[in-house]
Amino acid sequence: MVPSSAEIVIIGGGAIGCSIAYHLAKAGKKDIAVLEQFQLTHGATWHAAGVVGQLRPSRNVTRMLQKSIELYDVLEEDTGQPIDWKKVGSLRIASSKDRMKEFRRSATTAKSFGLEMHLLSPKEAQDLFPIMTLDGVEGATYIASDGYIDPASLCQALAAGARKRGVKFIQNCQVTGFKAEGRRVVEVQTSHGSIRADIVVNASGMWGHELGKMMGTRVPAFAVEHQYLITDPIPDLPKGMPTVRDPDLLLYWKPEVRGIVVGGYEPNTVAFARDGIPQGWDQQLIQENYERFEQLAINAAKRTPVVGTVGVRSMINGAIPISADGDFVMGRVGELDNVFVSCGFIYGIAAAGGAGLAMAEWILDGRPTNNLWPLDVRRFNFHHNTKYFMYDRAIEIYAKHYAMKWPVEEHESVRNIRCSPLYFPLKDERAVFGSRAGWERPNWFAPPGVEPVDKPSFDWPNWFEHVANEHQHVRESVGMIDLSSFAKMEMFGPAALASLQNLAVADVDRPVGSVVYTQLCNERGGIEADITLTRLDEDRFYIITGTAYGDHDFGWIHRHLPSDGSVRTINVTSGYAVINLCGPKSRDVLAKVAEESVTTADLPYGHMKHLTVGAAPVMALRVSFTGELGYELHIPSEYAVHVYKVLKDAGAEFGISDFGYRALNSLRVEKGYTIWATDLSPDYSPYHSGLDWVIAKNKGAFIGREALAKIAKDGPDRKLCVFSLDRKAPVNGGEAVLHDGKVLGVTTSADYGHTIGAPVVYSYIASSDAIYDDYEIEVYGERISAKRAKEPLYDPSGRRFLD
């Protein structure tokens, strides 16, 4: 029987669920029940390969995986349970020149994260992995602190550590439903009875989507088929052989009881159980598919010929968890206030230790110590959780697991989910689209005679010169970009102003028609949202945020609104298309088509004015994200194509042209503008980010005010700095920043500044180190001199967008 109640109910007895229970118990929580429908480990944990690596593109995700290593080093001592942890290191082989360049980039990123990674010659790699051939090998990387572990033993040890601290584990207990009151789940219903709960955690692995649906939450975590084989014994395998990957050949190897595991990520795997996981899927495997595995077997025989000469002890085809975008699904769900999720772990054994700690922090403190937005469940939108989207996209992501990690690359499957009214007109103009939160957005425009297709590169991709031309056209003339994908919300009611004053660091109590740029901070002063709002009336506001951040930012706002109905909100994202008209000639174009005056006196910077453009009603916001004179034209969606055509016709004499998001990024980077989730995050306050000018120093209380006052008094420990490199180099973020050979930080935003004629990067570095003029930026292993900018690199006075 289940207990009648528990403070925390964790659903799922795999490595992730057991790790969450372990860390919560270590933090002092005892009233915890873990519900497992079968036996512990019987989902995907028992057949996992157990490879443990740490380096990921995100610094904080890498930190989380490093916490796994720290735990596995001491877990056996803590629990008395053997875990067969082999800290033998990991070797990655480069079988192409492009891969070696990717590895040099990874080594630079690892250095900036404080993770020791070595670049090896082909011979040095072979010394660690003697059964490999050197055919086509360009080099390798080696991380000594990686390794492998027995997944079932790890799970049992985490459970043992949790049990000894009072956690209850109820096995063979199937969850059948939930009872909710308002925005809280108050009861978990099971085959053994019901249990009252204060907090519910969905750690059900590949069942995450189905369990989430039962609660009314979006959890796009499910499974695909993954195969590996275990060979018969291989003579003379060296003791302490590292785990090995050859991503060009789509393969990994891991020692296994005198033999070796050989697995990989082929391009044609199969989504598991599209119509629902079969009842009783208890420690089961899927029928082997030798035909599909053949492509991996051929590659394995090429790189490790001995594998083709020994027998196969067994072939494993198991269902492994994955999410709709390939990254984990973690955090508090947006739909319910007391439900957390931790599912979709395609490499769950590597992550389990750190993920359990992060989730314990999330549950107990409201957020993890380090921001984990790349893994946050709130990054997903409605379409991510649909069968139509998530399975086919997951197959593409699985196939790309070992694919070349180009700096900029778009997915190809399940596209055209969300389209602006301007999609087809822009397609006619030869737009090359990217996808963001399901929206099709123009990245760049191919001139006549140029193939409108992305061709990524570690050097200069095929769009570089065309983006440069778009960039310069905005600086010198006038351009238009479709920003319809912005997330948009109206807030109204008698308490709307007071609520926004409580949330925003800026003073929102400005005259009707004012446009206010502000951050919303947490109680520690960290930036939870970076938004623009317009006061439409005394008690009505229009709030705008980035394409991918609507659920996150609007969720933060909703969580802090009064519950008495004095504030109401409406998501109006689909109701308005947005055209950003910008450049020194933008006012000339707008003046030709607007019935109202748009002079600086009648429409100054930081204000909104209702205009009639052609035959359409338009809210014109005088703002700039390019550093040039500009107008965001918010247009009822049905009028968007009309307004676009009117502007295009009127702008012909001024040379108006379309531009895309890649030019927008280079424009804003050289101007010094920041974006949330790249430069701004809950890890840093406006003082850290150089946005303290936004903070209203004389208004009343607001969330984070006390913390910000302390940071202002003591000074921020780190500062966001902008650097321009002394020569042309392809920067993309993730580069190391150094001074006198000391690594100071990692770059966030990075792009080429086409007007200033230099690469530009941003990075947080210690305030004590943010005092020099000269630094170095490591790009693909090469250190390039750079200067720290003391003011915006482009138009420091701001006259170009203010006049």
JSON list of C-alpha atoms in Angstrom, two decimals, residues 388-389 393 410-418 433-435 438-441:
[
{"chain": "A", "resi": 388, "resn": "TYR", "atom": "CA", "xyz": [2.58, 15.05, -35.60]},
{"chain": "A", "resi": 389, "resn": "PHE", "atom": "CA", "xyz": [5.72, 16.94, -34.59]},
{"chain": "A", "resi": 393, "resn": "ARG", "atom": "CA", "xyz": [11.67, 15.63, -35.21]},
{"chain": "A", "resi": 410, "resn": "GLU", "atom": "CA", "xyz": [18.59, 24.54, -38.92]},
{"chain": "A", "resi": 411, "resn": "HIS", "atom": "CA", "xyz": [16.51, 21.37, -38.59]},
{"chain": "A", "resi": 412, "resn": "GLU", "atom": "CA", "xyz": [14.73, 20.14, -41.71]},
{"chain": "A", "resi": 413, "resn": "SER", "atom": "CA", "xyz": [11.94, 17.88, -40.47]},
{"chain": "A", "resi": 414, "resn": "VAL", "atom": "CA", "xyz": [8.38, 18.94, -39.60]},
{"chain": "A", "resi": 415, "resn": "ARG", "atom": "CA", "xyz": [8.69, 22.55, -40.73]},
{"chain": "A", "resi": 416, "resn": "ASN", "atom": "CA", "xyz": [6.13, 25.25, -41.58]},
{"chain": "A", "resi": 417, "resn": "ILE", "atom": "CA", "xyz": [4.26, 24.69, -38.33]},
{"chain": "A", "resi": 418, "resn": "ARG", "atom": "CA", "xyz": [3.82, 28.39, -37.50]},
{"chain": "A", "resi": 433, "resn": "PHE", "atom": "CA", "xyz": [13.96, 30.54, -43.46]},
{"chain": "A", "resi": 434, "resn": "GLY", "atom": "CA", "xyz": [14.99, 29.25, -40.08]},
{"chain": "A", "resi": 435, "resn": "SER", "atom": "CA", "xyz": [12.72, 27.93, -37.37]},
{"chain": "A", "resi": 438, "resn": "GLY", "atom": "CA", "xyz": [8.04, 26.49, -34.60]},
{"chain": "A", "resi": 439, "resn": "TRP", "atom": "CA", "xyz": [7.88, 29.87, -36.37]},
{"chain": "A", "resi": 440, "resn": "GLU", "atom": "CA", "xyz": [9.33, 30.19, -39.85]},
{"chain": "A", "resi": 441, "resn": "ARG", "atom": "CA", "xyz": [11.55, 33.29, -39.76]}
]
